[in-house]
Short mmCIF file of C-alpha atoms and ligand atoms in Angstrom, two decimals:
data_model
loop_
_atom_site.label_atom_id
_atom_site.label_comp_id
_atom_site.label_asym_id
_atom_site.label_seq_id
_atom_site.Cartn_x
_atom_site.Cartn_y
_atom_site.Cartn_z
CA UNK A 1 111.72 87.65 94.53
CA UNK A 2 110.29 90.60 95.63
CA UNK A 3 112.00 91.66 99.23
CA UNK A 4 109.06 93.50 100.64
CA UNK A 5 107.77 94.64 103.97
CA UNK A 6 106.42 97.67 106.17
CA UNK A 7 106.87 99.51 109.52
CA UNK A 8 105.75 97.28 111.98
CA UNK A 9 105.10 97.93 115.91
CA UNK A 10 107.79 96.30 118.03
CA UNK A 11 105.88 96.28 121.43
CA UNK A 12 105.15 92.67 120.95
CA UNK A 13 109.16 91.56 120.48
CA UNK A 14 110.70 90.27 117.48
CA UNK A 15 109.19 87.24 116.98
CA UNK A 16 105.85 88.20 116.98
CA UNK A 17 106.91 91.21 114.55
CA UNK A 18 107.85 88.30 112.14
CA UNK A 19 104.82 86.60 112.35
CA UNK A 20 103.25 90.03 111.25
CA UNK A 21 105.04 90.05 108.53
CA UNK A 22 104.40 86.36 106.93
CA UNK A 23 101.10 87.22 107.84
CA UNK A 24 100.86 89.76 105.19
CA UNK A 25 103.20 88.09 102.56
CA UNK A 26 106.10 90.30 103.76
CA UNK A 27 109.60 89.07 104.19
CA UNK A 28 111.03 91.56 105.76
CA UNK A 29 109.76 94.35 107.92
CA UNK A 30 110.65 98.12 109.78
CA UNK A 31 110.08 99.04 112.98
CA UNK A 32 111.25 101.31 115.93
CA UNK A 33 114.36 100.30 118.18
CA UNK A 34 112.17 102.32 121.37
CA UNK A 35 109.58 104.81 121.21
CA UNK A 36 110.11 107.02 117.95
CA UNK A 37 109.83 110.17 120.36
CA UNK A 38 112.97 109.22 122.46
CA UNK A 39 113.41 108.11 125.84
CA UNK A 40 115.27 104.37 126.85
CA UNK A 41 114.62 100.80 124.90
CA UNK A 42 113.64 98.22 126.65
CA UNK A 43 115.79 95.25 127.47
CA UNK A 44 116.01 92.57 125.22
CA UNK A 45 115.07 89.06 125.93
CA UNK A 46 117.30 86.56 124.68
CA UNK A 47 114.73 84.17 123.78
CA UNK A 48 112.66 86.48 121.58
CA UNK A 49 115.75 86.93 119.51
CA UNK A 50 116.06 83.60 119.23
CA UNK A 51 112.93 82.22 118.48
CA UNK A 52 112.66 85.46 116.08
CA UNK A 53 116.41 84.19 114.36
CA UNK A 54 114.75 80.83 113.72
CA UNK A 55 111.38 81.83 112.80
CA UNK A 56 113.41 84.29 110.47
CA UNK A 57 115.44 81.89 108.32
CA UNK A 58 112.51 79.11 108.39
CA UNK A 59 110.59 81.71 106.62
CA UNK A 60 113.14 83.72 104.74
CA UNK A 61 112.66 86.93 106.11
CA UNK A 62 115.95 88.90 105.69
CA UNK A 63 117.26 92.36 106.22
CA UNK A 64 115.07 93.63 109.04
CA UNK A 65 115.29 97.59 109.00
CA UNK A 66 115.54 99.43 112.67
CA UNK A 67 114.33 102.84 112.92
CA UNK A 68 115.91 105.30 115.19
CA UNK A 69 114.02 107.71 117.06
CA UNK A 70 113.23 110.62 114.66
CA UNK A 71 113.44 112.98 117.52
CA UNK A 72 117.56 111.95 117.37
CA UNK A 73 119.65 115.17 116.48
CA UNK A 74 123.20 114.34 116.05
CA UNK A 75 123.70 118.08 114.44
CA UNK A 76 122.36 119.96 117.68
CA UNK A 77 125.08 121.95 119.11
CA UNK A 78 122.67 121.41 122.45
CA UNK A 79 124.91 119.55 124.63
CA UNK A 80 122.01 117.40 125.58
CA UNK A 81 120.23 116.81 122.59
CA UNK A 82 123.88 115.55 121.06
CA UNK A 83 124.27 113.69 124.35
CA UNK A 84 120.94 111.60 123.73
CA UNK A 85 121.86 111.71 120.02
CA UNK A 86 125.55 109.72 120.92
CA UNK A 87 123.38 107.17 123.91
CA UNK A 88 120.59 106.33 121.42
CA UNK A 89 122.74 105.87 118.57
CA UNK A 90 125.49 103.95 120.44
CA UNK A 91 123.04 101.69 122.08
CA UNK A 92 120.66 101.11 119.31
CA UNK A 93 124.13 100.08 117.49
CA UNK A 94 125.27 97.50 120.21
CA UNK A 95 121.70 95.48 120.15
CA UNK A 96 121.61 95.16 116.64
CA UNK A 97 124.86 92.99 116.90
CA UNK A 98 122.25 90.91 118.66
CA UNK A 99 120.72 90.19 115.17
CA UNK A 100 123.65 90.39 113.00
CA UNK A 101 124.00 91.84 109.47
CA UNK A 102 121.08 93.86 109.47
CA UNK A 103 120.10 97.37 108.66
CA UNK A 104 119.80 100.73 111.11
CA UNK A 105 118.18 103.67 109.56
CA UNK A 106 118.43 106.96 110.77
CA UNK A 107 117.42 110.71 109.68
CA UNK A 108 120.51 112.96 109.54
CA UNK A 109 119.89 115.03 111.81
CA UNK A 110 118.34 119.36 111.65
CA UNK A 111 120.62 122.10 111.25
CA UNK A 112 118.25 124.36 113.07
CA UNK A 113 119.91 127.96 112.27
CA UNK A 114 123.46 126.91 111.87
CA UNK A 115 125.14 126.91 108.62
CA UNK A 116 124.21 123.33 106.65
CA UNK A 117 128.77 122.46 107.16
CA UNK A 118 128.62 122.90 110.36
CA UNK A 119 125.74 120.42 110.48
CA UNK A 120 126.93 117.92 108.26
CA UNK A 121 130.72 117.64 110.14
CA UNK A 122 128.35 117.24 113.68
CA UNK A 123 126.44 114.47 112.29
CA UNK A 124 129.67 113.01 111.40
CA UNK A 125 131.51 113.27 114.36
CA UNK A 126 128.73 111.32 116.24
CA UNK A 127 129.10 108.57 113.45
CA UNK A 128 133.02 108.60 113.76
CA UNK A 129 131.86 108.19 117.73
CA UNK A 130 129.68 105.40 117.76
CA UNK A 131 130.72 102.89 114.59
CA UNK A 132 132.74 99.92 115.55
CA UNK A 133 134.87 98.25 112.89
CA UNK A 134 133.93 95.07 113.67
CA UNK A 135 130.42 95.79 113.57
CA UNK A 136 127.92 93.92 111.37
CA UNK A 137 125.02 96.26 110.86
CA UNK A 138 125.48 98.79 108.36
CA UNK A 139 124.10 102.09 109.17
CA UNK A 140 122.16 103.84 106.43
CA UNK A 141 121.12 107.51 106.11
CA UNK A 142 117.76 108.43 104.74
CA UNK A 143 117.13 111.25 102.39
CA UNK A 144 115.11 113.90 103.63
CA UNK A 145 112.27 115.45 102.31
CA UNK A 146 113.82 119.25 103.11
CA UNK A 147 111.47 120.09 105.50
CA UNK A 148 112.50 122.69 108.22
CA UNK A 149 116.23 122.61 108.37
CA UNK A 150 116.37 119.13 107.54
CA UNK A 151 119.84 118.07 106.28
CA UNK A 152 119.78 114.93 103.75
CA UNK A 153 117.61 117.00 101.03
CA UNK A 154 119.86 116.58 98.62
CA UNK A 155 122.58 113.93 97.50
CA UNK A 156 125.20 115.95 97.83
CA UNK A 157 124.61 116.34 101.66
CA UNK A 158 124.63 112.93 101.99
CA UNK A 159 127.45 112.59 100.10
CA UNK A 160 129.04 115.31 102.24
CA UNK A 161 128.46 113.38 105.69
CA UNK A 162 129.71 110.40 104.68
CA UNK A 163 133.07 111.55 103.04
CA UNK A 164 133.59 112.74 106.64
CA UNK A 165 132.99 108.92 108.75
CA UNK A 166 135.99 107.11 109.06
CA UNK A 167 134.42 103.48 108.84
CA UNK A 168 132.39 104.30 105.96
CA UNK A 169 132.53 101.12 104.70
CA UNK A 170 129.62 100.42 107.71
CA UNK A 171 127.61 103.46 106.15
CA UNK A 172 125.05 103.38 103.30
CA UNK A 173 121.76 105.24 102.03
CA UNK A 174 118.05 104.55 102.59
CA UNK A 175 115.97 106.46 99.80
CA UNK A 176 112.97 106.99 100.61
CA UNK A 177 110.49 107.92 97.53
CA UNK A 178 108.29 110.30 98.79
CA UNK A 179 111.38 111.97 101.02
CA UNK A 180 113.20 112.39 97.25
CA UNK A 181 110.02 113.48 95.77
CA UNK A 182 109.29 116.26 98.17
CA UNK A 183 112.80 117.69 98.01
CA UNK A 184 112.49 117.87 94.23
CA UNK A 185 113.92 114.66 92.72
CA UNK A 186 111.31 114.07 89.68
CA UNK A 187 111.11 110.23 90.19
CA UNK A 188 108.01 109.97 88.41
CA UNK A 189 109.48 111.48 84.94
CA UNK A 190 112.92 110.52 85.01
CA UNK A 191 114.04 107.96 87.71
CA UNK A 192 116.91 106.77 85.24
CA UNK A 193 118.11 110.82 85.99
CA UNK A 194 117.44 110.77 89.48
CA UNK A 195 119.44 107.36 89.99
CA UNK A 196 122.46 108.14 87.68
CA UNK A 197 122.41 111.62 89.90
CA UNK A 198 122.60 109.52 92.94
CA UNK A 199 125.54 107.43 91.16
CA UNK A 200 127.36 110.61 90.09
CA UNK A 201 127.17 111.86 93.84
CA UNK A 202 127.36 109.00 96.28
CA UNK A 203 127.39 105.96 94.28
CA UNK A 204 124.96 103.16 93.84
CA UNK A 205 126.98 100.56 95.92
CA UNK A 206 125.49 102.41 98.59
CA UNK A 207 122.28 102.23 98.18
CA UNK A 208 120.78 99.45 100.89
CA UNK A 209 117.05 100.13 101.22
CA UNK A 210 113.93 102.29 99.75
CA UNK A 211 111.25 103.36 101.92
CA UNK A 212 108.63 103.11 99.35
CA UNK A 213 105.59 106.05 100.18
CA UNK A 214 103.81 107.81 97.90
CA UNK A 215 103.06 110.97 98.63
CA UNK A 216 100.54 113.89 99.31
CA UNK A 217 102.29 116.83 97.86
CA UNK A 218 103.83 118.03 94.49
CA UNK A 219 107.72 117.15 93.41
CA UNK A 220 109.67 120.13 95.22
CA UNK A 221 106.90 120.61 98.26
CA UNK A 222 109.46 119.86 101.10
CA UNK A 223 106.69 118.44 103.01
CA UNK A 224 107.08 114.78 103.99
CA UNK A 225 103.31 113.68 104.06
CA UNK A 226 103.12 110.09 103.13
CA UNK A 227 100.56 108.70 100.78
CA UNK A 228 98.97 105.17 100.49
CA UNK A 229 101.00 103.55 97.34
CA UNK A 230 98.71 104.78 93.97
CA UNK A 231 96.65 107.32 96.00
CA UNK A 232 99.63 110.36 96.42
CA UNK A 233 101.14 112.81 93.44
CA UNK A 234 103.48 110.17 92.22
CA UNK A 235 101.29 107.22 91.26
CA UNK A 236 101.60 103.20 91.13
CA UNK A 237 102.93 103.15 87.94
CA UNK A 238 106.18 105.49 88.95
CA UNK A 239 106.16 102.93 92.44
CA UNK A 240 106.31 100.15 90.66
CA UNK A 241 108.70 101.10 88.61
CA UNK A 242 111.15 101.86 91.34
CA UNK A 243 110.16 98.28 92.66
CA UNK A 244 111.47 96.87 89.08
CA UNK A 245 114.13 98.89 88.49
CA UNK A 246 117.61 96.94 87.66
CA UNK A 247 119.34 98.63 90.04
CA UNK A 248 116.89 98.88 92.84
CA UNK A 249 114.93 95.69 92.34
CA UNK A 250 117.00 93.34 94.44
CA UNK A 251 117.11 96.21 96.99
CA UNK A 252 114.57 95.60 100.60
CA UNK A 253 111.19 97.97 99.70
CA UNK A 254 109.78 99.33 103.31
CA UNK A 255 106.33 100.74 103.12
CA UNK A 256 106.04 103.59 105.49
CA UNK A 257 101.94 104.39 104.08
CA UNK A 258 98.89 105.48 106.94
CA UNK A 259 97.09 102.24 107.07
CA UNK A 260 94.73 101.43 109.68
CA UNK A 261 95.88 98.16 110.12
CA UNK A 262 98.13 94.89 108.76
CA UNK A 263 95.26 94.36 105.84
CA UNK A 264 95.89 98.07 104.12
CA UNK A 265 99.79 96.97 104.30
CA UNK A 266 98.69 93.41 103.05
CA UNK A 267 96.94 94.55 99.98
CA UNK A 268 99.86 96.87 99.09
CA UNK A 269 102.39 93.78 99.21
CA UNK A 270 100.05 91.76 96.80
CA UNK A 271 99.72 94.88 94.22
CA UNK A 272 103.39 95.49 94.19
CA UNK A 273 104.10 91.71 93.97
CA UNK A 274 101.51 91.55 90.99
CA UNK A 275 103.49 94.14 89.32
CA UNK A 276 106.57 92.39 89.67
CA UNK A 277 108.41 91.80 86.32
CA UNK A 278 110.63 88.93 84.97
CA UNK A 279 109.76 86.35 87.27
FE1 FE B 301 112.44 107.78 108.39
FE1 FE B 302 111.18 107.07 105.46
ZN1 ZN B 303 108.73 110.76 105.85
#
């Protein structure tokens, strides 16, 4: 079966996040570990976790996704952005252990006007800082549409970072369609290329999670403007096919599209569930 969700808001707790998510025939679900802007997350209460880890396995919703903050720059070489960089990420990193075995995505981090090495060893420094080996949530790093001075626009970069983190074994990749689009990776034509380019370079066993967006802007645009699945430049039938590829379709699918609400989300789920093949 199709393992399918979206971002949700978590201002309501866990449980009710999962509730969301049946709602909409999703079983499993995104959402932010505090706000997506920075500052502290809130506390969390013991018995939303555990009504949540209940509701969870009653209803078969597996591999939750957290989101860190996207204002999070482990490559600053600002001693207080790499400060809140190393809290977030640390703390983040210790509550997830409070729903074990599940995912924590984070962007890279910007290399803003130092050279793209320099950036890449940062970013894995703070990893080498904050990863436990007896942790159960495995980290994943998205790829980056290549906007700015993003780093993560191309696999290689990736690839880079994590040859650097000591407990790699806790570190994977998130791809997110419209990120790989943007920075030039011609899913639409050739996603047999694209993936055997992403097994040449990092290797498919790392691979965790897709954020599936289409999006607004050519292949190459380096813009990162999400599109509702079927309305952006790479289409429903290129989406689905991610969704049914062999060695993506057992993969969790996060949709990260503007909707207005749960019913724009909902009506994605059933199209991409209709489209499933071979079952
Ligand atoms: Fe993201
Ligand atoms: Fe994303
Ligand atoms: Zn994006």
């Amino acid at each position: 079966m199709l393992t399918i969700g979206c971002h949700l808001s978590s201002a309501k707790g866990y449980l009710r996040m999962a509730k969301d998510a049946v709602s909409i025939d999703a079983n499993t679900f995104q959402f932010f570990t505090r706000n997506p802007r920075g500052g502290r997350a809130k506390a969390l209460d013991p018995a939303d976790v555990a009504a949540f880890s209940a509701f969870a396995s009653e209803h078969g919703i597996e591999r939750i996704l957290a989101h860190a903050p996207y204002t999070m720059n482990p490559a600053s070489d600002k001693p207080q952005t790499r400060e809140f960089a190393l809290m977030a990420l640390g703390e983040d990193l210790a509550r997830m252990e409070e729903t074990p075995h599940q995912l924590y995505n984070m962007h890279p981090g910007s290399a803003v006007g130092r050279p793209v090495a320099e950036a890449v060893a940062r970013i894995a420094d703070a990893l080498n800082e904050v990863l436990r080996p007896d942790q159960t949530t495995t980290l994943l790093l998205e790829t980056m549409a290549g906007k700015g001075s993003e780093v993560g626009r191309s696999f290689e970069e990736l690839a880079a970072i994590i040859a650097q983190v000591k407990l790699s074994g806790h570190v994977g990749v998130c791809l997110d369609t419209c990120h790989v689009w943007d920075a030039g990776y011609d899913i639409a034509a050739d996603l047999d290329g694209v993936l055997e380019e992403f097994d040449r370079v990092i290797g498919l066993r790392r691979l965790r999670a897709i954020h599936l967006n289409d999006s607004l802007n050519p292949c190459g645009a380096r813009k990162d403007r999400h599109a509702r699945i079927g309305e952006g430049q790479i289409g429903f039938a290129a989406l689905a096919a991610v969704a049914n590829h062999p060695a993506l379709r057992d993969l969790p699918f996060y949709l990260e599209t503007p909707q207005p609400d749960l019913a724009g989300y909902a009506f994605e789920i059933a199209r991409l569930r209709e489209a499933r093949q071979g079952e």
